[in-house]
Coordinates of C-alpha atoms in Angstrom, one line a residue:
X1 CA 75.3 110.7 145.4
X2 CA 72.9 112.2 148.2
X3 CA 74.9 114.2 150.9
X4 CA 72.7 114.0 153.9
X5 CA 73.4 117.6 155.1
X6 CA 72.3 118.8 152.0
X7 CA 69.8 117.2 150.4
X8 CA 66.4 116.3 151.9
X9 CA 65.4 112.7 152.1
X10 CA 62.1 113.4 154.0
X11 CA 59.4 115.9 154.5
X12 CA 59.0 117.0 158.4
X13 CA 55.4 115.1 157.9
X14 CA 57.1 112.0 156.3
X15 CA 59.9 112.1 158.9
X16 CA 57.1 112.6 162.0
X17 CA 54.9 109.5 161.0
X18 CA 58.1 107.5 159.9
X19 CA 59.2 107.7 163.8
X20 CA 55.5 107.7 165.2
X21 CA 55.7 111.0 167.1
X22 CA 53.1 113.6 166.3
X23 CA 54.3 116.4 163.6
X24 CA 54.1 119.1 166.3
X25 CA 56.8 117.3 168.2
X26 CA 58.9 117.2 165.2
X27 CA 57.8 121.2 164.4
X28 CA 58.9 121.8 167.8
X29 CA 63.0 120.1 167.7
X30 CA 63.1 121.9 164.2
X31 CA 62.7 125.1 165.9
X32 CA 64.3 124.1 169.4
X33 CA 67.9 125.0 170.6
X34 CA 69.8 122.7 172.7
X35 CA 73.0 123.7 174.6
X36 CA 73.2 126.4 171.5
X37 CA 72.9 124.3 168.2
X38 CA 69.6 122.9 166.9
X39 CA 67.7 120.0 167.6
X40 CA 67.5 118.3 164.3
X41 CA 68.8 118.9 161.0
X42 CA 66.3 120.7 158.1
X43 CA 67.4 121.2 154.7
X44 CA 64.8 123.9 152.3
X45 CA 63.6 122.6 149.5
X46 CA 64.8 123.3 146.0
X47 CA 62.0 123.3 143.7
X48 CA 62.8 121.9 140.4
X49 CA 62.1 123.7 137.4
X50 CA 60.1 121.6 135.6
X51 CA 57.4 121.4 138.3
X52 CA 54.3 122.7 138.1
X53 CA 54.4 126.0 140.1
X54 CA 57.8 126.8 140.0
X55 CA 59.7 129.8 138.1

């Protein structure tokens, strides 16, 4: 089962052309405050191991 708060579902390029706003828009509310908590939501990546270019 995906848990939205902890597993990504889209990049931030993916997620900016999905809702037709340009990326530094989106780069901008994942690094904006409002009223003390963040814009938008991020989760990191985890890489998988059996990708090329992981450990």
């Amino acid at each position: 089962m995906v848990d939205r708060f902890q597993d990504g579902l889209l990049t931030p390029t993916e997620t900016a052309s999905h809702l037709e706003i340009p990326q530094s828009t989106l780069t901008s509310w994942l690094k904006g405050r409002a009223a003390g908590a963040p814009l938008v939501h991020q989760v990191e990546p985890v890489r998988n191991r059996n990708q090329p270019g992981s450990a």
